[in-house]
Amino acid sequence: DGGITQSPKYLFRKEGQNVTLSCEQNLNHDAMYWYRQDPGQGLRLIYYSQIVNDFQKGDIAEGYSVSREKKESFPLTVTSAQKNPTAFYLCASSKSVQWFTEAFFGQGTRLTVV
Amino acid sequence: KNQVEQSPQSLIILEGKNCTLQCNYTVSPFSNLRWYKQDTGRGPVSLTIMTFSENTKSNGRYTATLDADTKQSSLHITASQLSDSASYICVVSAGLNNDMRFGAGTRLTVKP
């Protein structure tokens, strides 16, 4: 079935480790996004990609990295430079970045630092 | 300061009752406003999307209104059900790109 798949659902990271969150979509969407959700706050944009091999920083990109080697995939790496990584991470996609296009979200990955 | 403010932060109602959630925004230039429903531990799911030329849109028991002059939107839920328990997020897009600004959400609990 079509949609956006994030994995894993839960992820635990030790201090100083890098971890990679997976996001795959089969909607043939050009644009993909990564958001972070913290309690009591709205979603904040980490990175977005308008097209393959291109990505742009969002509002809170520090300590994160992404790649867009394939249209279907937009993995997010949380590096050891991210000082407070514990959060709920959401991946989204849309047909394009134009204002009228609908955005669809994955089911999220909850990352916890242990 | 967040550009999208939602109220109340949380709300508890009895099953079968109606409720209205509020969203005020300062995002400019305005492109569209969306309401999403987010179940606990899941991703948001779209309920409605409205452009500046629309002032009301319905999706089943959900009706969203938009007043672009006062920069206010509301989401009215009719005859609530237990499955309506979720967070409802108001999202306002700015400019020509999908630059979405998210409210913190209203946490709705429907009790039997």
PDB file of C-alpha atoms in Angstrom:
ATOM      1  CA  ASP A   1       0.000   0.000   0.000  1.00  0.00           C
ATOM      2  CA  GLY A   2       1.162   3.561  -0.648  1.00  0.00           C
ATOM      3  CA  GLY A   3       2.492   5.915   1.953  1.00  0.00           C
ATOM      4  CA  ILE A   4       5.444   6.938   4.034  1.00  0.00           C
ATOM      5  CA  THR A   5       7.283   4.433   6.185  1.00  0.00           C
ATOM      6  CA  GLN A   6       9.529   5.428   9.038  1.00  0.00           C
ATOM      7  CA  SER A   7      11.746   2.978  10.888  1.00  0.00           C
ATOM      8  CA  PRO A   8      12.416   2.084  13.530  1.00  0.00           C
ATOM      9  CA  LYS A   9       9.427   3.122  15.626  1.00  0.00           C
ATOM     10  CA  TYR A  10      11.603   3.331  18.738  1.00  0.00           C
ATOM     11  CA  LEU A  11      15.337   4.008  18.862  1.00  0.00           C
ATOM     12  CA  PHE A  12      17.729   4.268  21.751  1.00  0.00           C
ATOM     13  CA  ARG A  13      21.044   6.047  21.478  1.00  0.00           C
ATOM     14  CA  LYS A  14      23.995   6.161  23.798  1.00  0.00           C
ATOM     15  CA  GLU A  15      25.787   9.401  24.453  1.00  0.00           C
ATOM     16  CA  GLY A  16      28.264  10.192  21.680  1.00  0.00           C
ATOM     17  CA  GLN A  17      26.720   7.883  19.099  1.00  0.00           C
ATOM     18  CA  ASN A  18      25.375   8.744  15.699  1.00  0.00           C
ATOM     19  CA  VAL A  19      22.075   7.150  14.719  1.00  0.00           C
ATOM     20  CA  THR A  20      20.190   7.119  11.429  1.00  0.00           C
ATOM     21  CA  LEU A  21      16.419   7.289  11.072  1.00  0.00           C
ATOM     22  CA  SER A  22      14.912   5.846   7.933  1.00  0.00           C
ATOM     23  CA  CYS A  23      12.163   7.410   5.825  1.00  0.00           C
ATOM     24  CA  GLU A  24      10.852   5.812   2.648  1.00  0.00           C
ATOM     25  CA  GLN A  25       7.914   6.886   0.474  1.00  0.00           C
ATOM     26  CA  ASN A  26       6.266   5.262  -2.536  1.00  0.00           C
ATOM     27  CA  LEU A  27       4.018   8.204  -3.392  1.00  0.00           C
ATOM     28  CA  ASN A  28       6.350   9.436  -6.147  1.00  0.00           C
ATOM     29  CA  HIS A  29       6.699  12.720  -4.269  1.00  0.00           C
ATOM     30  CA  ASP A  30       9.544  15.071  -5.085  1.00  0.00           C
ATOM     31  CA  ALA A  31       9.638  16.890  -1.734  1.00  0.00           C
ATOM     32  CA  MET A  32      10.488  15.338   1.605  1.00  0.00           C
ATOM     33  CA  TYR A  33      10.828  16.848   5.067  1.00  0.00           C
ATOM     34  CA  TRP A  34      12.095  16.009   8.532  1.00  0.00           C
ATOM     35  CA  TYR A  35      10.490  17.515  11.627  1.00  0.00           C
ATOM     36  CA  ARG A  36      11.154  17.251  15.313  1.00  0.00           C
ATOM     37  CA  GLN A  37       8.299  17.259  17.836  1.00  0.00           C
ATOM     38  CA  ASP A  38       8.807  18.085  21.500  1.00  0.00           C
ATOM     39  CA  PRO A  39       6.080  18.156  24.171  1.00  0.00           C
ATOM     40  CA  GLY A  40       4.131  21.421  24.216  1.00  0.00           C
ATOM     41  CA  GLN A  41       5.740  22.708  21.033  1.00  0.00           C
ATOM     42  CA  GLY A  42       4.802  22.766  17.389  1.00  0.00           C
ATOM     43  CA  LEU A  43       6.726  20.676  14.874  1.00  0.00           C
ATOM     44  CA  ARG A  44      10.018  22.251  13.895  1.00  0.00           C
ATOM     45  CA  LEU A  45      11.653  21.758  10.507  1.00  0.00           C
ATOM     46  CA  ILE A  46      15.086  20.129  10.527  1.00  0.00           C
ATOM     47  CA  TYR A  47      15.799  19.621   6.811  1.00  0.00           C
ATOM     48  CA  TYR A  48      13.857  19.442   3.596  1.00  0.00           C
ATOM     49  CA  SER A  49      14.570  18.267   0.078  1.00  0.00           C
ATOM     50  CA  GLN A  50      12.851  19.508  -3.049  1.00  0.00           C
ATOM     51  CA  ILE A  51      14.418  16.997  -5.388  1.00  0.00           C
ATOM     52  CA  VAL A  52      16.959  14.185  -5.525  1.00  0.00           C
ATOM     53  CA  ASN A  53      20.526  15.191  -4.606  1.00  0.00           C
ATOM     54  CA  ASP A  54      19.333  18.476  -3.124  1.00  0.00           C
ATOM     55  CA  PHE A  55      18.438  19.417   0.435  1.00  0.00           C
ATOM     56  CA  GLN A  56      18.152  22.576   2.506  1.00  0.00           C
ATOM     57  CA  LYS A  57      18.521  23.346   6.191  1.00  0.00           C
ATOM     58  CA  GLY A  58      15.421  24.071   8.180  1.00  0.00           C
ATOM     59  CA  ASP A  59      15.062  25.986  11.413  1.00  0.00           C
ATOM     60  CA  ILE A  60      16.986  23.541  13.644  1.00  0.00           C
ATOM     61  CA  ALA A  61      19.509  21.747  11.400  1.00  0.00           C
ATOM     62  CA  GLU A  62      22.463  21.870  13.807  1.00  0.00           C
ATOM     63  CA  GLY A  63      23.531  18.399  14.893  1.00  0.00           C
ATOM     64  CA  TYR A  64      21.648  16.674  12.080  1.00  0.00           C
ATOM     65  CA  SER A  65      22.546  15.541   8.564  1.00  0.00           C
ATOM     66  CA  VAL A  66      20.551  14.131   5.656  1.00  0.00           C
ATOM     67  CA  SER A  67      21.032  12.678   2.205  1.00  0.00           C
ATOM     68  CA  ARG A  68      18.729  12.324  -0.800  1.00  0.00           C
ATOM     69  CA  GLU A  69      20.368   9.860  -3.156  1.00  0.00           C
ATOM     70  CA  LYS A  70      17.052   8.335  -4.236  1.00  0.00           C
ATOM     71  CA  LYS A  71      13.664   9.919  -4.741  1.00  0.00           C
ATOM     72  CA  GLU A  72      12.048   7.421  -2.377  1.00  0.00           C
ATOM     73  CA  SER A  73      14.454   7.792   0.538  1.00  0.00           C
ATOM     74  CA  PHE A  74      15.421  10.638   2.865  1.00  0.00           C
ATOM     75  CA  PRO A  75      17.381   9.306   5.869  1.00  0.00           C
ATOM     76  CA  LEU A  76      18.149  11.537   8.833  1.00  0.00           C
ATOM     77  CA  THR A  77      21.320  11.098  10.883  1.00  0.00           C
ATOM     78  CA  VAL A  78      21.328  12.445  14.412  1.00  0.00           C
ATOM     79  CA  THR A  79      24.957  13.123  15.206  1.00  0.00           C
ATOM     80  CA  SER A  80      26.731  13.331  18.534  1.00  0.00           C
ATOM     81  CA  ALA A  81      26.779  17.107  18.034  1.00  0.00           C
ATOM     82  CA  GLN A  82      23.035  17.234  18.715  1.00  0.00           C
ATOM     83  CA  LYS A  83      23.014  17.943  22.447  1.00  0.00           C
ATOM     84  CA  ASN A  84      19.369  17.183  23.146  1.00  0.00           C
ATOM     85  CA  PRO A  85      18.253  14.541  20.645  1.00  0.00           C
ATOM     86  CA  THR A  86      15.500  12.899  22.676  1.00  0.00           C
ATOM     87  CA  ALA A  87      12.316  13.680  20.728  1.00  0.00           C
ATOM     88  CA  PHE A  88       9.700  12.352  18.336  1.00  0.00           C
ATOM     89  CA  TYR A  89      10.860  12.625  14.722  1.00  0.00           C
ATOM     90  CA  LEU A  90       8.423  12.888  11.847  1.00  0.00           C
ATOM     91  CA  CYS A  91       9.115  12.530   8.157  1.00  0.00           C
ATOM     92  CA  ALA A  92       6.745  14.000   5.580  1.00  0.00           C
ATOM     93  CA  SER A  93       6.476  14.214   1.821  1.00  0.00           C
ATOM     94  CA  SER A  94       4.570  16.260  -0.722  1.00  0.00           C
ATOM     95  CA  LYS A  95       4.330  16.227  -4.484  1.00  0.00           C
ATOM     96  CA  SER A  96       6.308  19.449  -4.571  1.00  0.00           C
ATOM     97  CA  VAL A  97       7.211  22.341  -2.290  1.00  0.00           C
ATOM     98  CA  GLN A  98       4.548  24.536  -3.859  1.00  0.00           C
ATOM     99  CA  TRP A  99       2.139  25.988  -1.327  1.00  0.00           C
ATOM    100  CA  PHE A 100      -0.970  24.179  -2.442  1.00  0.00           C
ATOM    101  CA  THR A 101       0.370  20.635  -2.259  1.00  0.00           C
ATOM    102  CA  GLU A 102      -0.759  18.279   0.481  1.00  0.00           C
ATOM    103  CA  ALA A 103       1.818  16.979   2.949  1.00  0.00           C
ATOM    104  CA  PHE A 104       1.643  13.401   4.203  1.00  0.00           C
ATOM    105  CA  PHE A 105       3.356  12.227   7.366  1.00  0.00           C
ATOM    106  CA  GLY A 106       4.955   8.996   8.455  1.00  0.00           C
ATOM    107  CA  GLN A 107       4.187   7.347  11.785  1.00  0.00           C
ATOM    108  CA  GLY A 108       7.240   8.763  13.504  1.00  0.00           C
ATOM    109  CA  THR A 109      10.345   7.522  15.292  1.00  0.00           C
ATOM    110  CA  ARG A 110      10.789   8.116  18.998  1.00  0.00           C
ATOM    111  CA  LEU A 111      14.457   8.597  19.795  1.00  0.00           C
ATOM    112  CA  THR A 112      15.661   8.339  23.377  1.00  0.00           C
ATOM    113  CA  VAL A 113      19.175   8.976  24.647  1.00  0.00           C
ATOM    114  CA  VAL A 114      20.207   6.499  27.337  1.00  0.00           C
TER     115      VAL A 114
ATOM    116  CA  LYS B   1       7.209  33.756  19.557  1.00  0.00           C
ATOM    117  CA  ASN B   2       5.294  31.067  17.743  1.00  0.00           C
ATOM    118  CA  GLN B   3       3.479  32.359  14.706  1.00  0.00           C
ATOM    119  CA  VAL B   4       0.600  29.929  15.235  1.00  0.00           C
ATOM    120  CA  GLU B   5      -1.170  29.920  18.592  1.00  0.00           C
ATOM    121  CA  GLN B   6      -3.796  27.338  19.513  1.00  0.00           C
ATOM    122  CA  SER B   7      -6.281  27.297  22.330  1.00  0.00           C
ATOM    123  CA  PRO B   8      -7.123  25.696  24.574  1.00  0.00           C
ATOM    124  CA  GLN B   9      -4.018  23.606  25.246  1.00  0.00           C
ATOM    125  CA  SER B  10      -6.214  20.755  26.379  1.00  0.00           C
ATOM    126  CA  LEU B  11      -9.909  19.996  26.495  1.00  0.00           C
ATOM    127  CA  ILE B  12     -12.020  17.258  28.028  1.00  0.00           C
ATOM    128  CA  ILE B  13     -15.580  16.664  26.800  1.00  0.00           C
ATOM    129  CA  LEU B  14     -18.195  13.960  27.103  1.00  0.00           C
ATOM    130  CA  GLU B  15     -18.970  11.644  24.238  1.00  0.00           C
ATOM    131  CA  GLY B  16     -21.673  13.035  21.983  1.00  0.00           C
ATOM    132  CA  LYS B  17     -20.936  16.687  22.818  1.00  0.00           C
ATOM    133  CA  ASN B  18     -19.663  19.302  20.386  1.00  0.00           C
ATOM    134  CA  CYS B  19     -16.494  21.330  20.774  1.00  0.00           C
ATOM    135  CA  THR B  20     -14.589  24.098  19.036  1.00  0.00           C
ATOM    136  CA  LEU B  21     -10.831  24.512  18.870  1.00  0.00           C
ATOM    137  CA  GLN B  22      -9.194  27.845  18.065  1.00  0.00           C
ATOM    138  CA  CYS B  23      -6.175  28.853  16.020  1.00  0.00           C
ATOM    139  CA  ASN B  24      -4.759  32.379  15.706  1.00  0.00           C
ATOM    140  CA  TYR B  25      -1.837  33.090  13.427  1.00  0.00           C
ATOM    141  CA  THR B  26       0.499  35.894  12.425  1.00  0.00           C
ATOM    142  CA  VAL B  27       2.128  34.054   9.520  1.00  0.00           C
ATOM    143  CA  SER B  28       2.556  36.257   6.472  1.00  0.00           C
ATOM    144  CA  PRO B  29       2.113  36.113   3.559  1.00  0.00           C
ATOM    145  CA  PHE B  30      -0.657  33.620   4.083  1.00  0.00           C
ATOM    146  CA  SER B  31      -1.009  30.739   1.637  1.00  0.00           C
ATOM    147  CA  ASN B  32      -3.203  28.119   3.276  1.00  0.00           C
ATOM    148  CA  LEU B  33      -4.300  26.746   6.623  1.00  0.00           C
ATOM    149  CA  ARG B  34      -4.578  23.072   7.487  1.00  0.00           C
ATOM    150  CA  TRP B  35      -5.907  21.130  10.416  1.00  0.00           C
ATOM    151  CA  TYR B  36      -4.304  17.805  11.278  1.00  0.00           C
ATOM    152  CA  LYS B  37      -5.328  15.101  13.739  1.00  0.00           C
ATOM    153  CA  GLN B  38      -2.514  13.329  15.549  1.00  0.00           C
ATOM    154  CA  ASP B  39      -3.127  10.226  17.623  1.00  0.00           C
ATOM    155  CA  THR B  40      -0.651   9.601  20.424  1.00  0.00           C
ATOM    156  CA  GLY B  41       2.613   8.211  19.076  1.00  0.00           C
ATOM    157  CA  ARG B  42       1.488   8.471  15.448  1.00  0.00           C
ATOM    158  CA  GLY B  43       1.995  10.873  12.579  1.00  0.00           C
ATOM    159  CA  PRO B  44      -0.468  13.701  11.839  1.00  0.00           C
ATOM    160  CA  VAL B  45      -3.278  13.026   9.394  1.00  0.00           C
ATOM    161  CA  SER B  46      -4.840  15.824   7.360  1.00  0.00           C
ATOM    162  CA  LEU B  47      -8.431  16.848   8.122  1.00  0.00           C
ATOM    163  CA  THR B  48      -8.905  19.997   6.041  1.00  0.00           C
ATOM    164  CA  ILE B  49      -6.963  22.502   3.993  1.00  0.00           C
ATOM    165  CA  MET B  50      -8.213  26.007   3.187  1.00  0.00           C
ATOM    166  CA  THR B  51      -6.848  28.823   1.057  1.00  0.00           C
ATOM    167  CA  PHE B  52      -7.491  32.518   1.688  1.00  0.00           C
ATOM    168  CA  SER B  53     -10.571  32.438  -0.560  1.00  0.00           C
ATOM    169  CA  GLU B  54     -12.316  29.756   1.507  1.00  0.00           C
ATOM    170  CA  ASN B  55     -13.987  30.479   4.815  1.00  0.00           C
ATOM    171  CA  THR B  56     -15.401  27.085   5.672  1.00  0.00           C
ATOM    172  CA  LYS B  57     -14.683  23.466   4.827  1.00  0.00           C
ATOM    173  CA  SER B  58     -16.152  20.275   6.194  1.00  0.00           C
ATOM    174  CA  ASN B  59     -14.870  16.730   6.475  1.00  0.00           C
ATOM    175  CA  GLY B  60     -17.559  14.564   8.042  1.00  0.00           C
ATOM    176  CA  ARG B  61     -18.077  15.701  11.627  1.00  0.00           C
ATOM    177  CA  TYR B  62     -15.200  18.162  11.350  1.00  0.00           C
ATOM    178  CA  THR B  63     -15.857  21.717  10.129  1.00  0.00           C
ATOM    179  CA  ALA B  64     -13.077  24.254   9.817  1.00  0.00           C
ATOM    180  CA  THR B  65     -13.608  27.990   9.433  1.00  0.00           C
ATOM    181  CA  LEU B  66     -11.168  30.650   8.370  1.00  0.00           C
ATOM    182  CA  ASP B  67     -11.274  34.414   8.775  1.00  0.00           C
ATOM    183  CA  ALA B  68      -8.284  35.704   6.833  1.00  0.00           C
ATOM    184  CA  ASP B  69      -8.980  39.286   7.929  1.00  0.00           C
ATOM    185  CA  THR B  70      -8.672  38.547  11.642  1.00  0.00           C
ATOM    186  CA  LYS B  71      -6.207  35.673  11.037  1.00  0.00           C
ATOM    187  CA  GLN B  72      -8.286  33.223  12.969  1.00  0.00           C
ATOM    188  CA  SER B  73      -9.448  29.689  12.317  1.00  0.00           C
ATOM    189  CA  SER B  74     -11.582  27.263  14.248  1.00  0.00           C
ATOM    190  CA  LEU B  75     -12.188  23.542  14.076  1.00  0.00           C
ATOM    191  CA  HIS B  76     -15.641  22.427  15.182  1.00  0.00           C
ATOM    192  CA  ILE B  77     -16.219  18.790  16.046  1.00  0.00           C
ATOM    193  CA  THR B  78     -19.819  17.634  16.104  1.00  0.00           C
ATOM    194  CA  ALA B  79     -21.204  14.702  18.099  1.00  0.00           C
ATOM    195  CA  SER B  80     -17.820  13.707  19.450  1.00  0.00           C
ATOM    196  CA  GLN B  81     -16.737  10.090  19.614  1.00  0.00           C
ATOM    197  CA  LEU B  82     -14.164   8.348  21.777  1.00  0.00           C
ATOM    198  CA  SER B  83     -11.960   8.001  18.695  1.00  0.00           C
ATOM    199  CA  ASP B  84     -11.775  11.784  18.425  1.00  0.00           C
ATOM    200  CA  SER B  85      -9.391  11.761  21.393  1.00  0.00           C
ATOM    201  CA  ALA B  86      -6.172  13.089  19.879  1.00  0.00           C
ATOM    202  CA  SER B  87      -4.136  16.217  19.390  1.00  0.00           C
ATOM    203  CA  TYR B  88      -5.395  18.647  16.771  1.00  0.00           C
ATOM    204  CA  ILE B  89      -2.738  20.710  15.080  1.00  0.00           C
ATOM    205  CA  CYS B  90      -3.228  23.928  13.136  1.00  0.00           C
ATOM    206  CA  VAL B  91      -0.681  24.486  10.368  1.00  0.00           C
ATOM    207  CA  VAL B  92      -0.302  27.712   8.401  1.00  0.00           C
ATOM    208  CA  SER B  93       1.744  27.899   5.217  1.00  0.00           C
ATOM    209  CA  ALA B  94       3.586  31.052   4.239  1.00  0.00           C
ATOM    210  CA  GLY B  95       4.619  32.269   0.839  1.00  0.00           C
ATOM    211  CA  LEU B  96       4.778  30.288  -2.352  1.00  0.00           C
ATOM    212  CA  ASN B  97       6.640  27.318  -0.888  1.00  0.00           C
ATOM    213  CA  ASN B  98       5.288  24.704   1.505  1.00  0.00           C
ATOM    214  CA  ASP B  99       6.803  26.611   4.436  1.00  0.00           C
ATOM    215  CA  MET B 100       4.540  25.182   7.108  1.00  0.00           C
ATOM    216  CA  ARG B 101       4.303  26.744  10.578  1.00  0.00           C
ATOM    217  CA  PHE B 102       2.854  24.463  13.222  1.00  0.00           C
ATOM    218  CA  GLY B 103       0.836  25.253  16.298  1.00  0.00           C
ATOM    219  CA  ALA B 104       1.546  23.325  19.480  1.00  0.00           C
ATOM    220  CA  GLY B 105      -1.802  21.577  19.198  1.00  0.00           C
ATOM    221  CA  THR B 106      -4.892  21.117  21.356  1.00  0.00           C
ATOM    222  CA  ARG B 107      -5.097  17.864  23.237  1.00  0.00           C
ATOM    223  CA  LEU B 108      -8.724  16.644  23.124  1.00  0.00           C
ATOM    224  CA  THR B 109      -9.966  13.894  25.395  1.00  0.00           C
ATOM    225  CA  VAL B 110     -13.444  12.472  24.845  1.00  0.00           C
ATOM    226  CA  LYS B 111     -14.812  10.583  27.823  1.00  0.00           C
ATOM    227  CA  PRO B 112     -17.708   8.118  27.852  1.00  0.00           C
TER     228      PRO B 112
END
